Amino acid sequence: MPIRLLDETIAAQIAAGEVVERPASVVKELVENALDAGAQRIVVEARGGGLREIRVQDDGCGIPADEVELAFARHATSKLNSADDLWAIRTLGFRGEALPSIASVAQVICVTRVATAELGVELRIAGGEVQSRLPCGCPAGTTITVRNLFYNTPVRREYLRSEASETSAISAIVQQYALAYPEVSFTLVIDGRVMFQTAGDGDLRAVVVELYGLEVGRALLPVQAEAGADELWVAARGLISPPDLTRSSRNYLAFFANRRVLQPRGALAAVVENAYHTMLMKGRFPIAIIDLRVHPAAIDVNVHPTKSEVKFRYAAHVHSVLGRAIRDALISGADIPVWDAPDPVTAQRRFELRRLGQESSPAPSAWGVGAAAWDRERSRWDVGSPAAQLTTPLPLPSPPAPAAGPLPDPGSPPSPPSSPAPSGSALPPLRVVGQVGLTYIVAEAPEGMYLIDQHAAHERITYEKLMNQYAQRAVETQQLLIPQAVELNPEASALLLGNAARLAEWGFSLEPWGTGVLVRAIPATLPLDELSAALHEMAERLAGRGGSSPLEWREAMLITLACHTSVRAGQPLSHEEMRQLLLQLEQCASPRTCPHGRPTMILMTPAQLERQFGRRG
Ligand code: ADP
Ligand code: MG
């Protein structure tokens, strides 16, 4: 066949394959055009999964009547003047591909008017061919109606999923833009029913309340950070969920870069999830809405036709600013759950404080004692403040004898001297009052009365201790005087022995023995009577994901060992044991949750006690 140029319509249909994959991509392009036109109000309607009809109405600048046909020509754009502009794109569109692509695979009606014109224009175009162009009366702005999408490309139509899943993809994309542009009012109408409507008053939290409900809206923590200058300038703002509020998928992650909606996966999702390190349960994901801004020259949006992927020129820098911002938000927002007595006043107040982005812990002098006075008081009751312990670390203890039970080692320094506890953990100094139900430690601090779950707290301590030891390749081991034989099923022992080298890094020395394994050494933190249960659990985790990544492997080991190492519920603790436990907890980087993400403590404030006892109204 001779070489010839493709005709316009076929070329547009090929391009449409890239830009218009499914109804949701039409919605995306039309919403972006409306935003570029400066719209303050955007109404998106879809029928029949968007295949029968999509309509996007805006109150933006409109298209001049004599340019409306041009808008549907390929590579026609009002948004780029020269190639240089490509390096500092400030609009969402710039390729001039969306309208011609959509018009090549659907029947399109464009009704538009610029504010200064008396009459608007209605252009009808189908399969890339202009059908009619008539003057018409209409409000200022643009309404684009797209009917019978893919009517002339049946193959593409067949690739679509069910109407319901196309509808939900449309809803997801409109939600993302509503979150990205809280100052614009979005309305989504599906098959004639209003699904949501945002106010467009600039309040991101109000958008979250509309989309995700009041509970979530109230709970989210503010993120705010700014760093660098010129091309290295990065700002991150948004809202994230506290660790105890999670979802089972990544569908609640929303990332924007210079006001573009990005795919909620890849490097940015990893940065966010890593910032929650150990605070989330396996398979759970946070809710996060993150608005990133960088210098326009430090971002390349011309990576993909749908523009949903971008390249940061200084990606590592952006990631580190974001990671730190989220970590800070989690630490300052990490709430010790407050005793859940009916107390609307306090709940409201906590909500207000969070809205203002302020620390939501109660004032440090709630008992009526100043912080300094408290420290003095406490040091009379207890032996030394945790700060004093840190600066004069005690000598490293010999590993505790396994028979001594899984108690926190009183002689060990709170954390290895090379990795002092971050000051940001901000757990108040706690004074032990006693133990209840052989399960909870009662303690007090300036903020009020704490109930601490002894098992969860010790899990957290052991977890961080092991993590530090492992990071320094120095997991303490104890050689067993009498090697222990552990019965296992053949698969389990094969799995463990097959990973013997990796397990040795964690202090295990294993050999084949009958149908099980012979254990010659174990991590110092593991009590001997937990050995069998721990090995079974490790084998189970190994079976669960054979080709797991080193990080997953590390996480699985840490969680298993921490869990089997810990003080159990139902175990009596002496006053001194409780005191040591709390001192070590105070040194943890994330003392308020156990490695599974559950709280280690709850707080009852003096004000609540007073109210419960009717001392105050
Ligand atoms: P791009 O957005 O990349 O410029 P499009 O094909 O999406 O390309 O749109 C072509 C042009 O049509 C735009 O540059 C803009 O001038 C005009 N246009 C499209 N939609 C609208 C709208 N909703 N309001 C005003 N102008 C619009
Ligand atoms: Mg566009």
PDB file of C-alpha atoms in Angstrom, residues 99-354:
ATOM      1  CA  LEU A  99     -12.411  18.532  22.169  1.00  0.00           C
ATOM      2  CA  PRO A 100     -11.491  17.171  18.714  1.00  0.00           C
ATOM      3  CA  SER A 101     -10.868  13.723  20.211  1.00  0.00           C
ATOM      4  CA  ILE A 102     -14.217  13.658  21.990  1.00  0.00           C
ATOM      5  CA  ALA A 103     -16.044  15.007  18.932  1.00  0.00           C
ATOM      6  CA  SER A 104     -14.529  12.274  16.766  1.00  0.00           C
ATOM      7  CA  VAL A 105     -16.105   9.482  18.823  1.00  0.00           C
ATOM      8  CA  ALA A 106     -19.414  11.007  19.932  1.00  0.00           C
ATOM      9  CA  GLN A 107     -22.202  13.456  19.145  1.00  0.00           C
ATOM     10  CA  VAL A 108     -21.328  16.772  20.766  1.00  0.00           C
ATOM     11  CA  ILE A 109     -23.318  19.925  21.358  1.00  0.00           C
ATOM     12  CA  CYS A 110     -21.398  22.965  22.538  1.00  0.00           C
ATOM     13  CA  VAL A 111     -23.422  25.925  23.765  1.00  0.00           C
ATOM     14  CA  THR A 112     -21.303  28.874  24.794  1.00  0.00           C
ATOM     15  CA  ARG A 113     -21.320  32.606  25.317  1.00  0.00           C
ATOM     16  CA  VAL A 114     -18.670  35.093  26.413  1.00  0.00           C
ATOM     17  CA  ALA A 115     -19.949  37.585  28.957  1.00  0.00           C
ATOM     18  CA  THR A 116     -19.577  40.551  26.598  1.00  0.00           C
ATOM     19  CA  ALA A 117     -21.626  39.018  23.755  1.00  0.00           C
ATOM     20  CA  GLU A 118     -25.375  39.367  23.653  1.00  0.00           C
ATOM     21  CA  LEU A 119     -25.982  36.072  21.921  1.00  0.00           C
ATOM     22  CA  GLY A 120     -24.202  32.802  22.300  1.00  0.00           C
ATOM     23  CA  VAL A 121     -23.664  30.031  19.800  1.00  0.00           C
ATOM     24  CA  GLU A 122     -24.673  26.395  19.549  1.00  0.00           C
ATOM     25  CA  LEU A 123     -22.340  24.117  17.601  1.00  0.00           C
ATOM     26  CA  ARG A 124     -23.330  20.553  16.798  1.00  0.00           C
ATOM     27  CA  ILE A 125     -20.617  18.158  15.734  1.00  0.00           C
ATOM     28  CA  ALA A 126     -20.677  14.375  15.342  1.00  0.00           C
ATOM     29  CA  GLY A 127     -18.005  11.886  14.348  1.00  0.00           C
ATOM     30  CA  GLY A 128     -15.734  14.870  13.765  1.00  0.00           C
ATOM     31  CA  GLU A 129     -18.112  16.518  11.252  1.00  0.00           C
ATOM     32  CA  VAL A 130     -19.726  19.884  11.980  1.00  0.00           C
ATOM     33  CA  GLN A 131     -23.492  19.478  11.630  1.00  0.00           C
ATOM     34  CA  SER A 132     -24.754  22.946  12.455  1.00  0.00           C
ATOM     35  CA  ARG A 133     -23.755  26.236  13.997  1.00  0.00           C
ATOM     36  CA  LEU A 134     -26.519  28.567  15.138  1.00  0.00           C
ATOM     37  CA  PRO A 135     -26.759  31.657  17.310  1.00  0.00           C
ATOM     38  CA  CYS A 136     -28.654  31.051  20.531  1.00  0.00           C
ATOM     39  CA  GLY A 137     -29.577  32.685  23.791  1.00  0.00           C
ATOM     40  CA  CYS A 138     -27.801  31.122  26.776  1.00  0.00           C
ATOM     41  CA  PRO A 139     -26.125  32.040  30.058  1.00  0.00           C
ATOM     42  CA  ALA A 140     -22.506  33.202  29.999  1.00  0.00           C
ATOM     43  CA  GLY A 141     -20.193  30.217  30.127  1.00  0.00           C
ATOM     44  CA  THR A 142     -20.057  26.914  28.339  1.00  0.00           C
ATOM     45  CA  THR A 143     -22.172  23.759  28.339  1.00  0.00           C
ATOM     46  CA  ILE A 144     -20.844  20.768  26.489  1.00  0.00           C
ATOM     47  CA  THR A 145     -23.105  17.772  25.962  1.00  0.00           C
ATOM     48  CA  VAL A 146     -21.582  14.502  24.773  1.00  0.00           C
ATOM     49  CA  ARG A 147     -24.033  11.833  23.580  1.00  0.00           C
ATOM     50  CA  ASN A 148     -23.609   8.225  22.517  1.00  0.00           C
ATOM     51  CA  LEU A 149     -19.933   8.032  23.273  1.00  0.00           C
ATOM     52  CA  PHE A 150     -18.038   5.549  21.049  1.00  0.00           C
ATOM     53  CA  TYR A 151     -21.118   5.132  18.822  1.00  0.00           C
ATOM     54  CA  ASN A 152     -18.833   4.927  15.801  1.00  0.00           C
ATOM     55  CA  THR A 153     -16.079   2.864  17.449  1.00  0.00           C
ATOM     56  CA  PRO A 154     -17.985  -0.210  18.701  1.00  0.00           C
ATOM     57  CA  VAL A 155     -14.806  -2.091  19.605  1.00  0.00           C
ATOM     58  CA  ARG A 156     -13.875   0.514  22.178  1.00  0.00           C
ATOM     59  CA  ARG A 157     -17.367   0.439  23.553  1.00  0.00           C
ATOM     60  CA  GLU A 158     -17.060  -3.278  24.130  1.00  0.00           C
ATOM     61  CA  TYR A 159     -13.995  -2.846  26.256  1.00  0.00           C
ATOM     62  CA  LEU A 160     -15.886  -0.827  28.816  1.00  0.00           C
ATOM     63  CA  ARG A 161     -16.934  -2.298  32.071  1.00  0.00           C
ATOM     64  CA  SER A 162     -20.450  -2.243  33.477  1.00  0.00           C
ATOM     65  CA  GLU A 163     -22.507   0.918  33.541  1.00  0.00           C
ATOM     66  CA  ALA A 164     -22.167   0.950  37.323  1.00  0.00           C
ATOM     67  CA  SER A 165     -18.398   0.894  37.265  1.00  0.00           C
ATOM     68  CA  GLU A 166     -18.253   3.634  34.622  1.00  0.00           C
ATOM     69  CA  THR A 167     -20.568   5.696  36.807  1.00  0.00           C
ATOM     70  CA  SER A 168     -18.392   5.193  39.826  1.00  0.00           C
ATOM     71  CA  ALA A 169     -15.293   6.163  37.837  1.00  0.00           C
ATOM     72  CA  ILE A 170     -17.058   9.390  36.861  1.00  0.00           C
ATOM     73  CA  SER A 171     -18.018  10.042  40.441  1.00  0.00           C
ATOM     74  CA  ALA A 172     -14.441   9.398  41.591  1.00  0.00           C
ATOM     75  CA  ILE A 173     -13.005  11.879  39.130  1.00  0.00           C
ATOM     76  CA  VAL A 174     -15.472  14.634  40.013  1.00  0.00           C
ATOM     77  CA  GLN A 175     -14.788  14.037  43.703  1.00  0.00           C
ATOM     78  CA  GLN A 176     -11.075  14.431  43.088  1.00  0.00           C
ATOM     79  CA  TYR A 177     -11.576  17.784  41.392  1.00  0.00           C
ATOM     80  CA  ALA A 178     -13.959  18.908  44.124  1.00  0.00           C
ATOM     81  CA  LEU A 179     -11.183  18.155  46.648  1.00  0.00           C
ATOM     82  CA  ALA A 180      -8.529  19.808  44.496  1.00  0.00           C
ATOM     83  CA  TYR A 181     -10.576  22.967  44.001  1.00  0.00           C
ATOM     84  CA  PRO A 182     -12.504  23.706  47.201  1.00  0.00           C
ATOM     85  CA  GLU A 183     -13.040  27.272  45.945  1.00  0.00           C
ATOM     86  CA  VAL A 184     -15.113  25.970  43.024  1.00  0.00           C
ATOM     87  CA  SER A 185     -18.617  24.609  43.541  1.00  0.00           C
ATOM     88  CA  PHE A 186     -19.082  21.150  42.025  1.00  0.00           C
ATOM     89  CA  THR A 187     -22.397  19.398  41.531  1.00  0.00           C
ATOM     90  CA  LEU A 188     -22.613  15.819  40.359  1.00  0.00           C
ATOM     91  CA  VAL A 189     -25.894  14.543  38.963  1.00  0.00           C
ATOM     92  CA  ILE A 190     -26.168  10.866  38.036  1.00  0.00           C
ATOM     93  CA  ASP A 191     -29.213   9.725  36.068  1.00  0.00           C
ATOM     94  CA  GLY A 192     -31.112  12.759  37.252  1.00  0.00           C
ATOM     95  CA  ARG A 193     -30.184  12.461  40.950  1.00  0.00           C
ATOM     96  CA  VAL A 194     -27.886  14.917  42.714  1.00  0.00           C
ATOM     97  CA  MET A 195     -25.075  12.863  44.239  1.00  0.00           C
ATOM     98  CA  PHE A 196     -23.239  15.710  45.914  1.00  0.00           C
ATOM     99  CA  GLN A 197     -22.772  19.414  45.772  1.00  0.00           C
ATOM    100  CA  THR A 198     -19.884  21.355  47.254  1.00  0.00           C
ATOM    101  CA  ALA A 199     -20.191  24.937  48.390  1.00  0.00           C
ATOM    102  CA  GLY A 200     -17.178  26.344  46.590  1.00  0.00           C
ATOM    103  CA  ASP A 201     -16.252  28.539  49.563  1.00  0.00           C
ATOM    104  CA  GLY A 202     -12.634  27.370  49.711  1.00  0.00           C
ATOM    105  CA  ASP A 203     -13.018  25.212  52.819  1.00  0.00           C
ATOM    106  CA  LEU A 204     -11.401  21.834  52.099  1.00  0.00           C
ATOM    107  CA  ARG A 205     -12.754  20.293  55.281  1.00  0.00           C
ATOM    108  CA  ALA A 206     -16.280  21.245  54.228  1.00  0.00           C
ATOM    109  CA  VAL A 207     -15.720  19.424  50.933  1.00  0.00           C
ATOM    110  CA  VAL A 208     -14.574  16.356  52.865  1.00  0.00           C
ATOM    111  CA  VAL A 209     -17.680  16.510  55.034  1.00  0.00           C
ATOM    112  CA  GLU A 210     -19.852  16.634  51.902  1.00  0.00           C
ATOM    113  CA  LEU A 211     -18.057  13.727  50.227  1.00  0.00           C
ATOM    114  CA  TYR A 212     -17.024  11.468  53.109  1.00  0.00           C
ATOM    115  CA  GLY A 213     -19.385  12.480  55.895  1.00  0.00           C
ATOM    116  CA  LEU A 214     -19.196  14.425  59.116  1.00  0.00           C
ATOM    117  CA  GLU A 215     -17.272  11.874  61.153  1.00  0.00           C
ATOM    118  CA  VAL A 216     -14.375  11.736  58.718  1.00  0.00           C
ATOM    119  CA  GLY A 217     -14.510  15.471  58.152  1.00  0.00           C
ATOM    120  CA  ARG A 218     -14.095  16.102  61.848  1.00  0.00           C
ATOM    121  CA  ALA A 219     -11.347  13.588  62.415  1.00  0.00           C
ATOM    122  CA  LEU A 220      -8.867  14.553  59.689  1.00  0.00           C
ATOM    123  CA  LEU A 221      -5.642  16.239  60.766  1.00  0.00           C
ATOM    124  CA  PRO A 222      -4.257  19.288  58.994  1.00  0.00           C
ATOM    125  CA  VAL A 223      -0.992  19.009  57.069  1.00  0.00           C
ATOM    126  CA  GLN A 224       0.995  22.083  56.300  1.00  0.00           C
ATOM    127  CA  ALA A 225       4.609  22.522  55.291  1.00  0.00           C
ATOM    128  CA  GLU A 226       6.755  24.699  53.121  1.00  0.00           C
ATOM    129  CA  ALA A 227      10.440  24.393  52.290  1.00  0.00           C
ATOM    130  CA  GLY A 228      13.106  25.602  49.892  1.00  0.00           C
ATOM    131  CA  ALA A 229      13.204  28.594  47.613  1.00  0.00           C
ATOM    132  CA  ASP A 230      13.016  29.278  43.874  1.00  0.00           C
ATOM    133  CA  GLU A 231      13.075  26.051  41.915  1.00  0.00           C
ATOM    134  CA  LEU A 232      13.391  24.074  45.133  1.00  0.00           C
ATOM    135  CA  TRP A 233      10.302  25.643  46.663  1.00  0.00           C
ATOM    136  CA  VAL A 234       7.784  23.054  47.826  1.00  0.00           C
ATOM    137  CA  ALA A 235       4.543  23.554  49.705  1.00  0.00           C
ATOM    138  CA  ALA A 236       2.332  20.742  50.942  1.00  0.00           C
ATOM    139  CA  ARG A 237      -1.114  21.298  52.407  1.00  0.00           C
ATOM    140  CA  GLY A 238      -4.055  19.095  53.046  1.00  0.00           C
ATOM    141  CA  LEU A 239      -5.807  16.769  55.424  1.00  0.00           C
ATOM    142  CA  ILE A 240      -4.917  13.260  56.532  1.00  0.00           C
ATOM    143  CA  SER A 241      -6.601  10.689  58.710  1.00  0.00           C
ATOM    144  CA  PRO A 242      -5.320   9.857  62.173  1.00  0.00           C
ATOM    145  CA  PRO A 243      -3.924   6.308  62.339  1.00  0.00           C
ATOM    146  CA  ASP A 244      -7.115   4.871  63.791  1.00  0.00           C
ATOM    147  CA  LEU A 245      -9.203   6.016  60.824  1.00  0.00           C
ATOM    148  CA  THR A 246      -8.409   3.860  57.818  1.00  0.00           C
ATOM    149  CA  ARG A 247      -9.886   2.397  54.664  1.00  0.00           C
ATOM    150  CA  SER A 248      -9.358  -0.928  52.964  1.00  0.00           C
ATOM    151  CA  SER A 249      -8.219   0.569  49.655  1.00  0.00           C
ATOM    152  CA  ARG A 250      -6.226   3.464  48.254  1.00  0.00           C
ATOM    153  CA  ASN A 251      -9.403   5.050  46.900  1.00  0.00           C
ATOM    154  CA  TYR A 252      -9.277   7.698  49.581  1.00  0.00           C
ATOM    155  CA  LEU A 253      -5.885   9.051  48.609  1.00  0.00           C
ATOM    156  CA  ALA A 254      -6.008  12.247  46.576  1.00  0.00           C
ATOM    157  CA  PHE A 255      -2.878  13.967  45.343  1.00  0.00           C
ATOM    158  CA  PHE A 256      -2.635  17.209  43.454  1.00  0.00           C
ATOM    159  CA  ALA A 257       0.464  18.835  42.061  1.00  0.00           C
ATOM    160  CA  ASN A 258       0.223  22.441  40.958  1.00  0.00           C
ATOM    161  CA  ARG A 259      -3.536  21.931  40.898  1.00  0.00           C
ATOM    162  CA  ARG A 260      -3.434  18.876  38.699  1.00  0.00           C
ATOM    163  CA  VAL A 261      -5.107  15.700  39.875  1.00  0.00           C
ATOM    164  CA  LEU A 262      -2.607  12.840  39.988  1.00  0.00           C
ATOM    165  CA  GLN A 263      -3.080   9.105  40.103  1.00  0.00           C
ATOM    166  CA  PRO A 264      -3.299   8.103  43.763  1.00  0.00           C
ATOM    167  CA  ARG A 265      -0.539   5.508  43.539  1.00  0.00           C
ATOM    168  CA  GLY A 266       3.182   5.250  42.923  1.00  0.00           C
ATOM    169  CA  ALA A 267       5.863   7.150  44.750  1.00  0.00           C
ATOM    170  CA  LEU A 268       3.610   9.693  46.469  1.00  0.00           C
ATOM    171  CA  ALA A 269       1.304   7.015  47.855  1.00  0.00           C
ATOM    172  CA  ALA A 270       4.366   5.188  49.167  1.00  0.00           C
ATOM    173  CA  VAL A 271       5.637   8.355  50.850  1.00  0.00           C
ATOM    174  CA  VAL A 272       2.309   8.861  52.611  1.00  0.00           C
ATOM    175  CA  GLU A 273       1.949   5.250  53.678  1.00  0.00           C
ATOM    176  CA  ASN A 274       5.523   5.089  54.924  1.00  0.00           C
ATOM    177  CA  ALA A 275       4.932   8.160  57.042  1.00  0.00           C
ATOM    178  CA  TYR A 276       2.291   6.145  58.904  1.00  0.00           C
ATOM    179  CA  HIS A 277       4.918   3.466  59.468  1.00  0.00           C
ATOM    180  CA  THR A 278       3.724   0.925  62.043  1.00  0.00           C
ATOM    181  CA  MET A 279       0.651   2.965  62.830  1.00  0.00           C
ATOM    182  CA  LEU A 280      -1.511   1.198  60.258  1.00  0.00           C
ATOM    183  CA  MET A 281      -2.763  -2.337  60.295  1.00  0.00           C
ATOM    184  CA  LYS A 282      -1.822  -4.556  57.391  1.00  0.00           C
ATOM    185  CA  GLY A 283      -4.061  -3.992  54.377  1.00  0.00           C
ATOM    186  CA  ARG A 284      -5.412  -0.707  55.709  1.00  0.00           C
ATOM    187  CA  PHE A 285      -4.854   2.648  54.047  1.00  0.00           C
ATOM    188  CA  PRO A 286      -5.123   6.200  55.255  1.00  0.00           C
ATOM    189  CA  ILE A 287      -7.381   8.911  53.947  1.00  0.00           C
ATOM    190  CA  ALA A 288      -5.262  11.734  52.598  1.00  0.00           C
ATOM    191  CA  ILE A 289      -5.854  14.821  50.515  1.00  0.00           C
ATOM    192  CA  ILE A 290      -2.549  16.392  49.618  1.00  0.00           C
ATOM    193  CA  ASP A 291      -2.142  19.556  47.625  1.00  0.00           C
ATOM    194  CA  LEU A 292       1.462  19.944  46.474  1.00  0.00           C
ATOM    195  CA  ARG A 293       2.824  23.091  44.899  1.00  0.00           C
ATOM    196  CA  VAL A 294       6.238  23.449  43.337  1.00  0.00           C
ATOM    197  CA  HIS A 295       7.906  25.996  41.115  1.00  0.00           C
ATOM    198  CA  PRO A 296       6.287  25.699  37.660  1.00  0.00           C
ATOM    199  CA  ALA A 297       9.671  24.951  36.129  1.00  0.00           C
ATOM    200  CA  ALA A 298      10.256  22.104  38.605  1.00  0.00           C
ATOM    201  CA  ILE A 299       7.421  19.955  37.288  1.00  0.00           C
ATOM    202  CA  ASP A 300       6.962  18.262  33.933  1.00  0.00           C
ATOM    203  CA  VAL A 301       3.323  17.580  33.159  1.00  0.00           C
ATOM    204  CA  ASN A 302       3.894  16.652  29.552  1.00  0.00           C
ATOM    205  CA  VAL A 303       4.624  13.030  30.397  1.00  0.00           C
ATOM    206  CA  HIS A 304       1.366  11.393  29.451  1.00  0.00           C
ATOM    207  CA  PRO A 305      -1.588  12.388  27.237  1.00  0.00           C
ATOM    208  CA  THR A 306      -4.008  12.242  30.148  1.00  0.00           C
ATOM    209  CA  LYS A 307      -1.630  14.396  32.189  1.00  0.00           C
ATOM    210  CA  SER A 308      -2.375  12.359  35.306  1.00  0.00           C
ATOM    211  CA  GLU A 309       1.277  11.598  35.774  1.00  0.00           C
ATOM    212  CA  VAL A 310       3.846  14.272  36.395  1.00  0.00           C
ATOM    213  CA  LYS A 311       7.576  14.305  36.877  1.00  0.00           C
ATOM    214  CA  PHE A 312       9.066  16.370  39.647  1.00  0.00           C
ATOM    215  CA  ARG A 313      12.477  17.614  38.754  1.00  0.00           C
ATOM    216  CA  TYR A 314      13.493  17.347  42.419  1.00  0.00           C
ATOM    217  CA  ALA A 315      11.425  14.318  43.326  1.00  0.00           C
ATOM    218  CA  ALA A 316      13.489  13.253  46.333  1.00  0.00           C
ATOM    219  CA  HIS A 317      13.194  16.736  47.803  1.00  0.00           C
ATOM    220  CA  VAL A 318       9.419  16.824  47.259  1.00  0.00           C
ATOM    221  CA  HIS A 319       9.051  13.389  48.826  1.00  0.00           C
ATOM    222  CA  SER A 320      11.070  14.276  51.882  1.00  0.00           C
ATOM    223  CA  VAL A 321       9.139  17.502  52.501  1.00  0.00           C
ATOM    224  CA  LEU A 322       5.860  15.629  52.152  1.00  0.00           C
ATOM    225  CA  GLY A 323       6.942  12.712  54.343  1.00  0.00           C
ATOM    226  CA  ARG A 324       8.050  15.039  57.108  1.00  0.00           C
ATOM    227  CA  ALA A 325       4.863  17.099  56.860  1.00  0.00           C
ATOM    228  CA  ILE A 326       2.716  14.027  57.314  1.00  0.00           C
ATOM    229  CA  ARG A 327       4.822  12.670  60.117  1.00  0.00           C
ATOM    230  CA  ASP A 328       4.588  16.035  61.909  1.00  0.00           C
ATOM    231  CA  ALA A 329       0.841  16.148  61.438  1.00  0.00           C
ATOM    232  CA  LEU A 330       0.483  12.644  62.836  1.00  0.00           C
ATOM    233  CA  ILE A 331       2.658  13.324  65.826  1.00  0.00           C
ATOM    234  CA  SER A 332       1.140  16.643  66.783  1.00  0.00           C
ATOM    235  CA  GLY A 333      -2.346  15.427  65.984  1.00  0.00           C
ATOM    236  CA  ALA A 334      -1.904  12.018  67.560  1.00  0.00           C
ATOM    237  CA  ASP A 335      -4.569  12.058  70.073  1.00  0.00           C
ATOM    238  CA  ILE A 336      -4.637   9.944  73.096  1.00  0.00           C
ATOM    239  CA  PRO A 337      -8.253   8.878  72.839  1.00  0.00           C
ATOM    240  CA  VAL A 338     -10.194  10.676  75.491  1.00  0.00           C
ATOM    241  CA  TRP A 339     -12.561   8.805  77.755  1.00  0.00           C
ATOM    242  CA  ASP A 340     -15.716   8.542  75.739  1.00  0.00           C
ATOM    243  CA  ALA A 341     -18.223   9.766  78.283  1.00  0.00           C
ATOM    244  CA  PRO A 342     -21.024  11.856  76.784  1.00  0.00           C
ATOM    245  CA  ASP A 343     -19.467  15.248  76.785  1.00  0.00           C
ATOM    246  CA  PRO A 344     -20.547  17.285  73.777  1.00  0.00           C
ATOM    247  CA  VAL A 345     -18.821  20.429  74.944  1.00  0.00           C
ATOM    248  CA  THR A 346     -15.381  18.855  74.963  1.00  0.00           C
ATOM    249  CA  ALA A 347     -16.000  17.015  71.706  1.00  0.00           C
ATOM    250  CA  GLN A 348     -17.028  20.250  70.051  1.00  0.00           C
ATOM    251  CA  ARG A 349     -14.023  22.044  71.477  1.00  0.00           C
ATOM    252  CA  ARG A 350     -11.651  19.361  70.232  1.00  0.00           C
ATOM    253  CA  PHE A 351     -13.208  19.692  66.810  1.00  0.00           C
ATOM    254  CA  GLU A 352     -12.754  23.453  66.853  1.00  0.00           C
ATOM    255  CA  LEU A 353      -9.111  23.129  67.885  1.00  0.00           C
ATOM    256  CA  ARG A 354      -8.474  20.662  65.089  1.00  0.00           C
TER     257      ARG A 354
END
